[in-house]
XYZ file of C-alpha atoms in Angstrom:
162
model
C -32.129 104.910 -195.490
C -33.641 106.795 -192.020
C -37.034 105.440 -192.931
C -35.693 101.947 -193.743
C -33.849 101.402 -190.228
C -37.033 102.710 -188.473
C -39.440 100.225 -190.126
C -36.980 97.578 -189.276
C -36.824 98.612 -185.432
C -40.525 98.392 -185.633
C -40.853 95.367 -187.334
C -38.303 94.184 -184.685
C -40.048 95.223 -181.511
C -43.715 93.976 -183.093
C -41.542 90.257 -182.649
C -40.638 91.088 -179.146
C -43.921 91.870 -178.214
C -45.163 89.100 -180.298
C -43.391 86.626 -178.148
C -44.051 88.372 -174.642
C -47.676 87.930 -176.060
C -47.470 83.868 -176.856
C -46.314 83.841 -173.344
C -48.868 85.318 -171.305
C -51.789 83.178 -174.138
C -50.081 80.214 -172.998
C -50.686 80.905 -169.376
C -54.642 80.661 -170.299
C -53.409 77.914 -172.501
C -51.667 75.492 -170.826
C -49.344 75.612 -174.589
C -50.054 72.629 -175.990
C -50.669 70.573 -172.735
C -54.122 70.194 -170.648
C -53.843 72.148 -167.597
C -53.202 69.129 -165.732
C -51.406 70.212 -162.341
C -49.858 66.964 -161.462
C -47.157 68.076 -163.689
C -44.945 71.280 -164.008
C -45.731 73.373 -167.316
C -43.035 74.947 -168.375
C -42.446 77.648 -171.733
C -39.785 79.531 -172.838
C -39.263 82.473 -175.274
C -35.659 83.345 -176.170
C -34.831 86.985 -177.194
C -31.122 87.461 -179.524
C -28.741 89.613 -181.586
C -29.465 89.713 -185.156
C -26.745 92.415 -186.284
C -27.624 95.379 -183.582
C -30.991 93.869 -183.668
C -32.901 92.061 -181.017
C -34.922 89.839 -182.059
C -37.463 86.799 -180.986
C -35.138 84.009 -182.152
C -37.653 81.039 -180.318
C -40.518 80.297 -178.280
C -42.422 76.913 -177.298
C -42.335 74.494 -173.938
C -39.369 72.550 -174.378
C -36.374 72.792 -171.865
C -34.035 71.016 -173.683
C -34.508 72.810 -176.775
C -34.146 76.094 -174.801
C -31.185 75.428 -173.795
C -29.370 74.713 -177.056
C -30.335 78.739 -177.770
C -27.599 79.843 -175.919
C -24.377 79.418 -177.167
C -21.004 80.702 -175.888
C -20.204 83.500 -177.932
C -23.621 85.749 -177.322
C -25.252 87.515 -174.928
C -29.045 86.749 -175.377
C -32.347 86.793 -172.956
C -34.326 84.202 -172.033
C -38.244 84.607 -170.365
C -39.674 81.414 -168.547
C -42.611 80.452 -167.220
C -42.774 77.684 -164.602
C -45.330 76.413 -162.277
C -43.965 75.294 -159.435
C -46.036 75.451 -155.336
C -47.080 72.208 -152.624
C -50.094 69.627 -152.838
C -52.468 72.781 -152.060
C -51.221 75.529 -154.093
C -49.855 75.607 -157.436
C -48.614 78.982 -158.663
C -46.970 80.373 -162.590
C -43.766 82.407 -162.076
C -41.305 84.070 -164.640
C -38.307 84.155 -164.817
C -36.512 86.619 -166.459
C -32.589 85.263 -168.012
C -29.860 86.976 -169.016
C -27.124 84.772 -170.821
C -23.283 86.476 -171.271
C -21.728 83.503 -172.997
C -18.137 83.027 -171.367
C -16.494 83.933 -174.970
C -18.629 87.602 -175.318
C -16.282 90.411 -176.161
C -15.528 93.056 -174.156
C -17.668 95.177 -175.716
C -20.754 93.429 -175.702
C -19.818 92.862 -172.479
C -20.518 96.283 -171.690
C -23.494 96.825 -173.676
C -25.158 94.300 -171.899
C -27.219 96.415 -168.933
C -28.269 99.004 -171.914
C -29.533 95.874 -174.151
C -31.282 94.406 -170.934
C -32.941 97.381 -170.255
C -34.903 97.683 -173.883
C -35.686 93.941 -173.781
C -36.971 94.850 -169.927
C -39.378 97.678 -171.848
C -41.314 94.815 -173.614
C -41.012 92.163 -170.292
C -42.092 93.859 -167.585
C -43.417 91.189 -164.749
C -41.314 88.313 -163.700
C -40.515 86.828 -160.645
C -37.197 86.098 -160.453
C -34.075 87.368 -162.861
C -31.180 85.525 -163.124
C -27.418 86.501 -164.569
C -26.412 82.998 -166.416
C -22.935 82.872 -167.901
C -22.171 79.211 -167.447
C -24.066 76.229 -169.360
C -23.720 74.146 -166.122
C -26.444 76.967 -164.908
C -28.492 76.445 -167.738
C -30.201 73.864 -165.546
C -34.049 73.094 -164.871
C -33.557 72.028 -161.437
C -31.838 75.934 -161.179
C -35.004 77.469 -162.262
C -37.079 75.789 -160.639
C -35.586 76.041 -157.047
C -35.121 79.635 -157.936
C -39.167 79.960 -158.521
C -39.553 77.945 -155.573
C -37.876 80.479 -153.017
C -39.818 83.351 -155.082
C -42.803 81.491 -154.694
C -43.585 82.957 -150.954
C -45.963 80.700 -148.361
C -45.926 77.012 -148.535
C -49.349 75.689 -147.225
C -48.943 72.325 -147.412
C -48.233 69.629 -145.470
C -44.465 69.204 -146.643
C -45.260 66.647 -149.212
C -44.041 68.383 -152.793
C -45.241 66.708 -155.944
C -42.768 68.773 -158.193
C-alpha cells in the first residue's frame, strides 16, 4: 500500500512539473499564436485537489476558460503568463494565483499556506502573487494592471497599446 501512495505522489508531481514545463515552452512558443506583439499573449495552467492530491487539472491560453476552473467550494492555484509593457518594450510576467473559494471549509482553510508552499516547490519564478477569493477578482483587467505595476520602467512615450 506504502509503495502504491508513493508512485502516485510521483506520478502526481511528474503533472505539476509537466504543466510548469508547457508554460515556460510556450514562452518560446507564442502557444498557438505567432509572436505577434500588437496583441497581449496570455496562458494559464491551473493546479487542484484530487482527494489529498494536487494535481494539473488544465493548461492552454484561454481566459475565459480559466476562469470557469475555479469554483466556490475549492481552494486551487492558478500560474499566468501575460505580456503586458509600452510601444517600446514589451515584457512576459507570471503571475502566481491562489483561489480560497468563499464556501472552503475551515479546514482547508487552514491547510492552505502548507498546500501553497509544495505547489511553490514546482513554480518557483513569478512576478506577482495574488490571494483571489472572490470571482469578481477573477478578472483580466486585474491581472493585467497587477503585471503592469510589476512590470518596473515605462520607456515610452505614454501611448499604451495594451
Amino acid at each position: 500500500m506504502e509503495q502504491h501512495q508513493q508512485s502516485e505522489a510521483i506520478k502526481h508531481r511528474a503533472q505539476r512539473i509537466e504543466a510548469y514545463q508547457f508554460m515556460q515552452i510556450s514562452i518560446h512558443t507564442g502557444i498557438s499564436h505567432k509572436l505577434d506583439f500588437s496583441f497581449e499573449i496570455f496562458a494559464r495552467a491551473v493546479f487542484q485537489f484530487e482527494g489529498n492530491q494536487i494535481c494539473s487539472k488544465a493548461v492552454g491560453s484561454d481566459f475565459a476558460d480559466f476562469r470557469t476552473q475555479f469554483v466556490d467550494d475549492e481552494r486551487a492555484f492558478g500560474f499566468v503568463r501575460i505580456q503586458s509593457g509600452d510601444e517600446m518594450s514589451k515584457r512576459t510576467k507570471f503571475l502566481f494565483v491562489t483561489w480560497l473559494g468563499p464556501n472552503v471549509s475551515t479546514m482547508k482553510r487552514a491547510r492552505l499556506s502548507s498546500d501553497k508552499a509544495l505547489v511553490k516547490e514546482i513554480i518557483m519564478n513569478f512576478a506577482v502573487e495574488l490571494q483571489i477569493e472572490t470571482a469578481d477578482e477573477l478578472n483580466y483587467e486585474f491581472f493585467r494592471e497587477a503585471v503592469h505595476k510589476a512590470g518596473g520602467a515605462n520607456y515610452g512615450t505614454g501611448v499604451r497599446e495594451l
